[in-house]
């Protein structure tokens, strides 16, 4: 059998671009679906034959029998939540045993991290998902984090690590904020029961990914969140704490980047963000209401992890170009074009006054003035169309403008919520 391409899928905006649906489509030709950063802050929802699956830590590839899924070393894992997610999948008829590998180098998200985040959020107001992501990555960077491999050495070892955490880090928070932390033996008991539940799924996937990438191919790396939430390249400090860009996969998986053949950027036909921070093209209330939907449909713009209404606005061409460059995007998958049907006049931010590129600081990004290009909209329902040339001319023009701005082709156009509602252009 011919070798399959190894591919990345990354979000080009602030997450929620519809990556799960594109990954789901590309999984048909993949062998292994991997996640390389983030944790339970992600919420991927996929609808299959009317049934909705929401995944937080497990790659969406798990919904395809025969595919292997990897949770890479760059992730921070909430082990009890992961065990629940897998148990839930089992209830929905998805068998995962023998098909999942979890890197022992990934770090645990501890209950302590969530407690600390509650305190930090009250001060910083980033609008995080409160899944303990930032504190877990902070512990990783300050070398006090606890990894899955530590639990494999046994409960006593895990308790010792947790006790070290309490004395080196926890005490400081206890003093400053009078917070009470659950005892290490109790935390270890909960974690160990989740570790036992997943069994031998915790095993180093590095050599397996490398071998597969070189021989059969078909590695599909699924980025969580999006480029503008990257800790290095996003709207810092209103970002997540991991490297969400394609480059993050190199460290998050420990893989030779040259093995990847293609990087696909997922962009929604309009921009959204959930949580606080700059959003130059954020719409007025009326536009936001139109783009967001009412919440009665799964695809309306409400967070799959937190249920928060997403902030919505016009497509930002400056961000699109920036994300294309940062990730080295080869092709774009454009999602939710159908959601623009019925809007008389559409806008795309072509540039910002005084800034050639997305500004460095959030203070500047809060103030930038987008200069918009306007486009006539269309009224037709496009969700049954499966040929790009049959789309209303104005919808085609909108897609061509995106290609012109990003200087890469749009290869997929999402026109509806279902698994098959995608035009291959
Ligand atoms: P954290 O990742 O929970 O620390 O949150 C940091 C920022 O990233 C907040 O603005 C969150 O709303 C945002 N965020 C985190 N995960 C996602 C996601 O999967 N989709 C969209 N936004 C996210």
Coordinates of C-alpha atoms and ligand atoms in Angstrom, one line a residue:
X1 CA 0.0 0.0 0.0
X2 CA 1.3 3.5 -0.9
X3 CA 2.6 5.5 2.0
X4 CA 0.1 8.0 3.4
X5 CA 1.0 11.6 4.0
X6 CA 1.9 12.7 7.5
X7 CA -0.1 15.8 8.3
X8 CA -0.7 18.5 10.9
X9 CA -4.0 20.3 11.5
X10 CA -3.7 23.6 13.3
X11 CA -6.2 26.3 14.3
X12 CA -5.5 29.7 12.7
X13 CA -7.5 31.9 15.1
X14 CA -8.4 31.6 18.8
X15 CA -9.6 28.0 18.8
X16 CA -13.0 26.6 18.0
X17 CA -12.3 26.8 14.2
X18 CA -13.9 23.4 13.7
X19 CA -10.7 21.4 13.7
X20 CA -12.4 18.3 14.9
X21 CA -14.5 18.0 11.8
X22 CA -11.5 18.4 9.5
X23 CA -9.5 15.9 11.6
X24 CA -12.4 13.5 11.5
X25 CA -12.5 13.8 7.7
X26 CA -8.7 13.3 7.3
X27 CA -8.7 10.4 9.7
X28 CA -10.1 8.2 6.9
X29 CA -6.6 8.2 5.4
X30 CA -4.6 8.3 8.6
X31 CA -3.2 5.5 10.7
X32 CA -2.4 7.4 13.9
X33 CA -4.1 10.5 15.3
X34 CA -2.0 12.4 17.9
X35 CA -2.4 15.3 20.2
X36 CA 0.7 17.2 21.2
X37 CA -0.3 20.0 23.6
X38 CA -3.0 21.3 25.9
X39 CA -5.3 19.1 27.9
X40 CA -8.9 19.1 29.0
X41 CA -9.3 22.8 28.1
X42 CA -10.0 21.6 24.5
X43 CA -13.5 20.6 23.5
X44 CA -13.8 18.9 20.2
X45 CA -17.3 18.0 19.2
X46 CA -18.1 15.7 16.2
X47 CA -21.6 14.7 15.0
X48 CA -21.9 11.2 13.5
X49 CA -25.2 10.0 12.2
X50 CA -27.0 12.5 14.5
X51 CA -25.1 11.4 17.6
X52 CA -22.8 14.0 19.2
X53 CA -19.5 13.1 20.7
X54 CA -17.6 15.7 22.8
X55 CA -14.0 14.9 23.4
X56 CA -11.6 16.9 25.7
X57 CA -8.4 14.9 26.0
X58 CA -8.8 12.0 23.6
X59 CA -8.1 12.6 19.9
X60 CA -11.2 12.5 17.7
X61 CA -9.6 9.6 15.8
X62 CA -10.9 7.3 18.5
X63 CA -14.3 7.5 16.8
X64 CA -12.8 5.5 13.9
X65 CA -12.3 1.9 14.7
X66 CA -8.8 0.6 13.6
X67 CA -7.1 3.9 14.2
X68 CA -4.5 4.4 16.9
X69 CA -4.6 7.5 19.1
X70 CA -1.7 9.1 20.9
X71 CA -1.7 11.6 23.8
X72 CA 1.7 13.1 23.4
X73 CA 4.4 14.2 25.9
X74 CA 3.5 17.9 25.5
X75 CA 0.1 17.4 27.0
X76 CA -1.0 18.0 30.6
X77 CA -3.4 15.3 31.5
X78 CA -6.2 15.3 34.0
X79 CA -6.1 11.5 34.7
X80 CA -9.5 11.0 36.4
X81 CA -11.2 13.2 33.8
X82 CA -9.5 11.1 31.1
X83 CA -10.7 7.9 32.6
X84 CA -14.3 9.3 32.7
X85 CA -14.0 10.4 29.1
X86 CA -12.9 6.9 28.0
X87 CA -15.6 5.3 30.2
X88 CA -18.2 7.5 28.5
X89 CA -16.9 6.5 25.0
X90 CA -17.3 2.9 26.0
X91 CA -21.0 3.6 27.0
X92 CA -21.5 5.2 23.5
X93 CA -20.2 2.0 21.9
X94 CA -16.6 3.1 21.1
X95 CA -14.0 0.6 22.1
X96 CA -10.6 2.2 22.9
X97 CA -8.6 -0.5 24.6
X98 CA -5.5 -1.4 22.6
X99 CA -5.9 1.7 20.4
X100 CA -4.6 4.4 22.7
X101 CA -1.1 5.3 23.8
X102 CA -0.5 8.0 26.5
X103 CA 3.0 9.3 26.9
X104 CA 4.5 8.8 30.4
X105 CA 6.3 12.1 29.8
X106 CA 3.0 14.0 29.8
X107 CA 2.4 15.9 33.1
X108 CA -0.5 15.4 35.4
X109 CA -3.0 18.2 36.0
X110 CA -3.5 17.9 39.8
X111 CA -6.6 19.0 41.8
X112 CA -4.1 21.5 43.3
X113 CA -3.7 23.1 39.9
X114 CA -7.4 23.8 39.6
X115 CA -7.5 25.3 43.1
X116 CA -4.6 27.6 42.2
X117 CA -6.2 28.6 39.0
X118 CA -9.3 29.7 40.8
X119 CA -7.1 32.1 42.8
X120 CA -5.0 33.3 39.8
X121 CA -8.1 33.8 37.6
X122 CA -9.7 36.1 40.2
X123 CA -6.7 38.4 39.8
X124 CA -5.6 38.0 36.2
X125 CA -9.0 37.7 34.5
X126 CA -7.7 35.8 31.4
X127 CA -11.0 34.0 31.2
X128 CA -9.5 30.5 31.3
X129 CA -11.4 27.2 31.1
X130 CA -10.4 26.5 34.8
X131 CA -9.0 23.1 33.9
X132 CA -5.7 23.7 35.7
X133 CA -3.8 24.1 32.5
X134 CA -1.7 27.2 33.3
X135 CA -0.6 26.0 36.8
X136 CA 0.3 22.5 35.4
X137 CA 2.5 24.0 32.7
X138 CA 4.0 26.4 35.2
X139 CA 5.0 23.4 37.4
X140 CA 6.5 21.7 34.3
X141 CA 8.6 24.8 33.5
X142 CA 9.7 25.3 37.1
X143 CA 10.7 21.6 37.3
X144 CA 8.3 20.6 40.1
X145 CA 5.7 18.9 37.8
X146 CA 4.7 15.3 38.2
X147 CA 4.6 13.1 35.2
X148 CA 2.5 10.0 34.3
X149 CA 5.8 8.0 34.4
X150 CA 6.1 8.9 38.1
X151 CA 2.8 7.0 38.8
X152 CA 4.1 4.0 36.9
X153 CA 6.8 3.6 39.6
X154 CA 4.1 3.0 42.1
X155 CA 1.7 4.7 44.5
X156 CA 4.4 5.4 47.2
X157 CA 6.5 7.2 44.6
X158 CA 3.6 9.3 43.5
X159 CA 2.8 10.2 47.1
X160 CA 6.4 11.2 47.7
X161 CA 6.3 13.5 44.6
X162 CA 3.0 15.0 45.8
X163 CA 4.5 15.7 49.2
X164 CA 7.4 17.4 47.6
X165 CA 5.0 19.5 45.7
X166 CA 3.1 20.5 48.8
X167 CA 6.3 21.5 50.7
X168 CA 8.0 23.4 47.8
X169 CA 5.0 25.0 46.1
X170 CA 1.8 24.3 48.0
X171 CA 3.0 25.8 51.3
X172 CA 3.5 29.1 49.6
X173 CA -0.1 29.2 48.4
X174 CA -1.3 28.0 51.7
X175 CA 0.3 30.9 53.4
X176 CA -0.7 33.6 50.9
X177 CA -4.2 32.5 50.3
X178 CA -5.2 30.2 53.2
X179 CA -6.0 27.5 50.7
X180 CA -6.4 23.9 51.9
X181 CA -5.0 21.1 49.7
X182 CA -6.3 17.6 49.7
X183 CA -3.8 15.2 51.3
X184 CA -1.2 13.5 48.9
X185 CA -2.4 10.0 49.8
X186 CA -6.0 10.9 48.8
X187 CA -4.9 12.6 45.6
X188 CA -2.6 9.6 44.8
X189 CA -5.5 7.2 45.4
X190 CA -7.7 8.9 42.8
X191 CA -5.0 9.2 40.3
X192 CA -3.8 5.6 40.7
X193 CA -7.3 4.3 40.2
X194 CA -7.5 6.2 36.9
X195 CA -4.0 5.0 35.9
X196 CA -5.1 1.4 36.7
X197 CA -8.3 1.9 34.6
X198 CA -6.3 2.8 31.4
X199 CA -3.9 -0.1 32.1
X200 CA -1.0 -0.5 29.7
X201 CA -2.2 2.5 27.6
X202 CA 0.5 4.5 29.3
X203 CA 3.5 3.6 27.2
X204 CA 6.1 5.7 25.3
X205 CA 4.7 6.3 21.8
X206 CA 7.8 8.1 20.3
X207 CA 9.5 5.2 18.6
X208 CA 6.1 3.9 17.3
X209 CA 5.2 7.3 15.8
X210 CA 8.6 7.7 14.2
X211 CA 8.5 4.2 12.7
X212 CA 4.9 4.6 11.4
X213 CA 5.7 8.1 9.9
X214 CA 8.7 6.6 8.0
X215 CA 7.0 3.4 6.8
X216 CA 3.2 3.5 6.4
X217 CA 2.8 7.2 7.0
X218 CA -0.6 8.5 8.0
X219 CA 0.3 10.4 11.1
X220 CA -2.3 13.1 11.8
X221 CA -1.3 15.6 14.4
X222 CA -4.2 17.5 15.8
X223 CA -3.5 20.9 17.4
X224 CA -5.8 22.0 20.1
X225 CA -6.8 25.7 20.6
X226 CA -5.4 28.0 17.9
X227 CA -2.5 30.1 16.8
X228 CA -3.7 33.2 18.5
X229 CA -3.8 31.3 21.8
X230 CA -0.2 30.2 21.5
X231 CA 1.9 31.1 24.6
X232 CA 4.6 32.4 22.3
X233 CA 2.8 33.8 19.3
X234 CA -0.7 34.6 20.5
X235 CA -2.3 37.6 22.2
X236 CA -0.1 37.2 25.3
X237 CA -1.0 37.1 28.2
X238 CA -4.5 36.3 27.0
X239 CA -3.4 32.9 25.7
X240 CA -3.3 29.3 26.8
X241 CA 0.0 28.0 28.4
X242 CA 1.1 25.7 25.6
X243 CA 2.6 26.0 22.1
X244 CA -0.4 25.6 19.9
X245 CA 1.3 26.1 16.6
X246 CA 2.6 23.5 14.2
X247 CA 6.0 24.0 15.8
X248 CA 4.7 22.8 19.1
X249 CA 4.4 19.3 17.7
X250 CA 8.1 19.0 17.5
X251 CA 8.5 19.3 21.2
X252 CA 5.1 17.9 22.1
X253 CA 5.8 14.6 20.3
X254 CA 9.6 14.5 20.0
X255 CA 9.5 13.9 16.3
X256 CA 11.6 14.8 13.3
X257 CA 9.6 17.7 11.7
X258 CA 10.8 16.7 8.3
X259 CA 8.6 13.7 8.4
X260 CA 5.5 15.8 7.9
X261 CA 4.3 16.4 4.4
X262 CA 1.5 18.9 4.9
X263 CA 0.2 21.5 7.3
X264 CA -3.5 22.3 7.1
X265 CA -4.7 25.5 8.8
X266 CA -8.3 25.5 9.9
X267 CA -10.0 28.9 9.6
X268 CA -13.7 29.6 10.3
X269 CA -15.5 31.8 7.8
X270 CA -15.7 34.4 10.6
X271 CA -13.7 34.9 13.8
X272 CA -14.6 33.9 17.3
X273 CA -12.9 33.9 20.7
X274 CA -13.9 32.7 24.1
X275 CA -12.4 34.3 27.2
X276 CA -10.9 37.8 27.5
X277 CA -8.2 39.5 25.4
X278 CA -7.9 41.5 22.2
X279 CA -10.2 40.7 19.3
X280 CA -9.8 43.4 16.7
X281 CA -12.7 42.4 14.5
X282 CA -15.2 41.8 17.3
X283 CA -18.7 42.7 16.0
X284 CA -21.4 44.8 17.5
X285 CA -24.2 43.1 19.4
X286 CA -26.4 42.6 16.4
X287 CA -23.6 41.0 14.3
X288 CA -22.5 38.8 17.2
X289 CA -26.0 37.6 17.7
X290 CA -26.3 36.6 14.0
X291 CA -23.0 34.8 13.9
X292 CA -23.3 33.1 17.3
X293 CA -26.7 31.6 16.8
X294 CA -29.2 31.0 19.6
X295 CA -27.6 28.0 21.3
X296 CA -30.3 25.6 20.2
X297 CA -27.9 23.9 17.7
X298 CA -24.7 22.0 18.6
X299 CA -22.8 24.1 16.1
X300 CA -23.9 27.5 17.5
X301 CA -21.1 29.5 19.0
X302 CA -21.1 28.4 22.6
X303 CA -18.0 26.7 24.2
X304 CA -18.0 22.9 24.2
X305 CA -15.9 22.9 27.4
X306 CA -17.5 25.7 29.4
X307 CA -20.7 26.5 27.6
X308 CA -19.7 30.2 27.5
X309 CA -21.1 32.3 24.6
X310 CA -18.2 33.0 22.2
X311 CA -17.4 36.5 21.1
X312 CA -17.9 36.8 17.3
X313 CA -16.8 39.1 14.6
X314 CA -15.7 39.5 11.0
X315 CA -12.9 37.4 9.5
X316 CA -9.5 39.0 10.3
X317 CA -7.2 38.9 7.2
X318 CA -4.2 40.1 9.3
X319 CA -4.6 37.2 11.6
X320 CA -5.1 34.8 8.7
X321 CA -1.8 35.9 7.0
X322 CA 0.1 35.9 10.3
X323 CA -1.1 32.3 11.2
X324 CA -0.2 31.1 7.7
X325 CA 3.3 32.3 8.1
X326 CA 3.8 31.2 11.7
X327 CA 2.6 27.7 11.0
X328 CA 3.9 27.3 7.5
X329 CA 0.4 26.5 6.3
X330 CA 0.1 24.7 3.0
X331 CA -3.7 24.7 2.6
X332 CA -6.7 26.0 4.4
X333 CA -9.8 24.2 5.5
X334 CA -12.5 26.8 5.8
X335 CA -15.4 25.9 8.1
X336 CA -19.0 27.2 8.6
X337 CA -19.3 29.1 5.4
X338 CA -23.0 28.3 5.5
X339 CA -23.4 30.4 8.7
X340 CA -22.8 33.5 6.6
X341 CA -25.9 32.8 4.4
X342 CA -28.5 35.6 4.8
X343 CA -26.1 38.4 5.8
X344 CA -26.5 41.2 3.2
X345 CA -23.0 42.5 3.3
X346 CA -19.9 40.7 4.5
X347 CA -16.6 42.2 5.7
X348 CA -13.1 41.0 6.0
X349 CA -10.4 43.0 7.7
X350 CA -7.8 43.6 5.0
X351 CA -5.3 45.4 7.2
X352 CA -5.0 47.5 10.4
X353 CA -4.3 51.3 10.5
X354 CA -0.6 51.8 11.3
X355 CA 0.3 48.1 11.7
X356 CA 1.7 45.9 9.0
X357 CA 1.3 42.7 11.1
X358 CA -0.5 41.7 14.2
X359 CA 1.0 43.8 17.1
X360 CA 3.2 42.4 19.8
X361 CA 1.4 43.6 22.9
X362 CA -2.2 43.1 23.9
X363 CA -2.4 46.8 24.8
X364 CA -1.7 47.6 21.1
X365 CA -3.9 44.9 19.8
X366 CA -6.9 46.2 21.9
X367 CA -6.6 49.5 20.0
X368 CA -5.9 48.5 16.4
X369 CA -8.4 49.8 13.9
X370 CA -9.2 47.2 11.2
X371 CA -9.7 48.5 7.6
X372 CA -12.5 46.4 6.1
X373 CA -13.2 45.3 2.6
X374 CA -16.9 44.6 2.0
X375 CA -18.4 41.9 -0.1
X376 CA -22.0 41.1 -1.2
X377 CA -23.5 38.3 0.8
X378 CA -25.8 35.5 -0.4
X379 CA -29.2 34.2 0.7
X380 CA -29.2 30.7 -0.5
X381 CA -29.0 27.7 1.9
X382 CA -25.7 26.2 0.8
X383 CA -25.6 23.2 3.1
X384 CA -26.7 20.7 0.4
X385 CA -24.1 21.8 -2.1
X386 CA -21.2 19.5 -2.7
X387 CA -19.4 21.1 -5.7
X388 CA -17.5 24.4 -5.2
X389 CA -18.6 25.7 -8.6
X390 CA -22.3 25.3 -7.6
X391 CA -21.9 27.7 -4.6
X392 CA -23.5 31.1 -5.2
X393 CA -20.9 33.3 -7.0
X394 CA -20.6 35.6 -4.0
X395 CA -19.8 32.7 -1.7
X396 CA -17.1 31.6 -4.2
X397 CA -15.8 35.2 -4.3
X398 CA -15.5 35.2 -0.5
X399 CA -13.5 32.0 -0.5
X400 CA -11.2 33.3 -3.3
X401 CA -10.6 36.4 -1.2
X402 CA -9.4 34.3 1.7
X403 CA -7.0 32.5 -0.7
X404 CA -5.7 35.8 -2.0
X405 CA -5.1 37.1 1.5
X406 CA -3.4 33.9 2.8
X407 CA -1.7 33.1 -0.4
X408 CA -2.4 29.4 0.0
X409 CA -5.3 27.4 -1.5
X410 CA -8.6 26.7 0.4
X411 CA -8.9 22.9 -0.1
X412 CA -12.0 22.2 2.1
X413 CA -15.1 24.3 2.5
X414 CA -17.5 23.4 5.4
X415 CA -21.1 24.0 4.5
X416 CA -23.0 22.3 7.3
X417 CA -22.6 20.6 10.7
X418 CA -22.7 17.0 9.5
X419 CA -19.6 14.8 8.9
X420 CA -20.2 14.9 5.1
X421 CA -21.1 18.6 4.8
X422 CA -17.7 19.5 3.3
X423 CA -16.8 20.5 -0.2
X424 CA -13.4 19.2 -1.4
X425 CA -12.3 22.1 -3.6
Ligands
LIG1 P1 -6.7 27.9 29.5 O1 -6.2 27.1 28.3 O2 -7.8 27.2 30.2 O3 -5.6 28.3 30.4 O4 -7.4 29.3 29.0 C1 -6.6 30.3 28.4 C2 -7.4 30.9 27.2 O5 -7.5 30.0 26.2 C3 -8.8 31.4 27.6 O6 -9.1 32.5 26.9 C4 -9.7 30.2 27.1 O7 -11.0 30.6 26.8 C5 -8.9 29.8 25.8 N1 -9.1 28.4 25.5 C6 -8.5 27.3 26.0 N2 -8.9 26.2 25.4 C7 -9.7 26.6 24.4 C8 -10.3 25.9 23.3 O8 -10.2 24.7 23.2 N3 -11.1 26.7 22.4 C9 -11.1 28.0 22.6 N4 -10.5 28.7 23.5 C10 -9.8 28.0 24.4

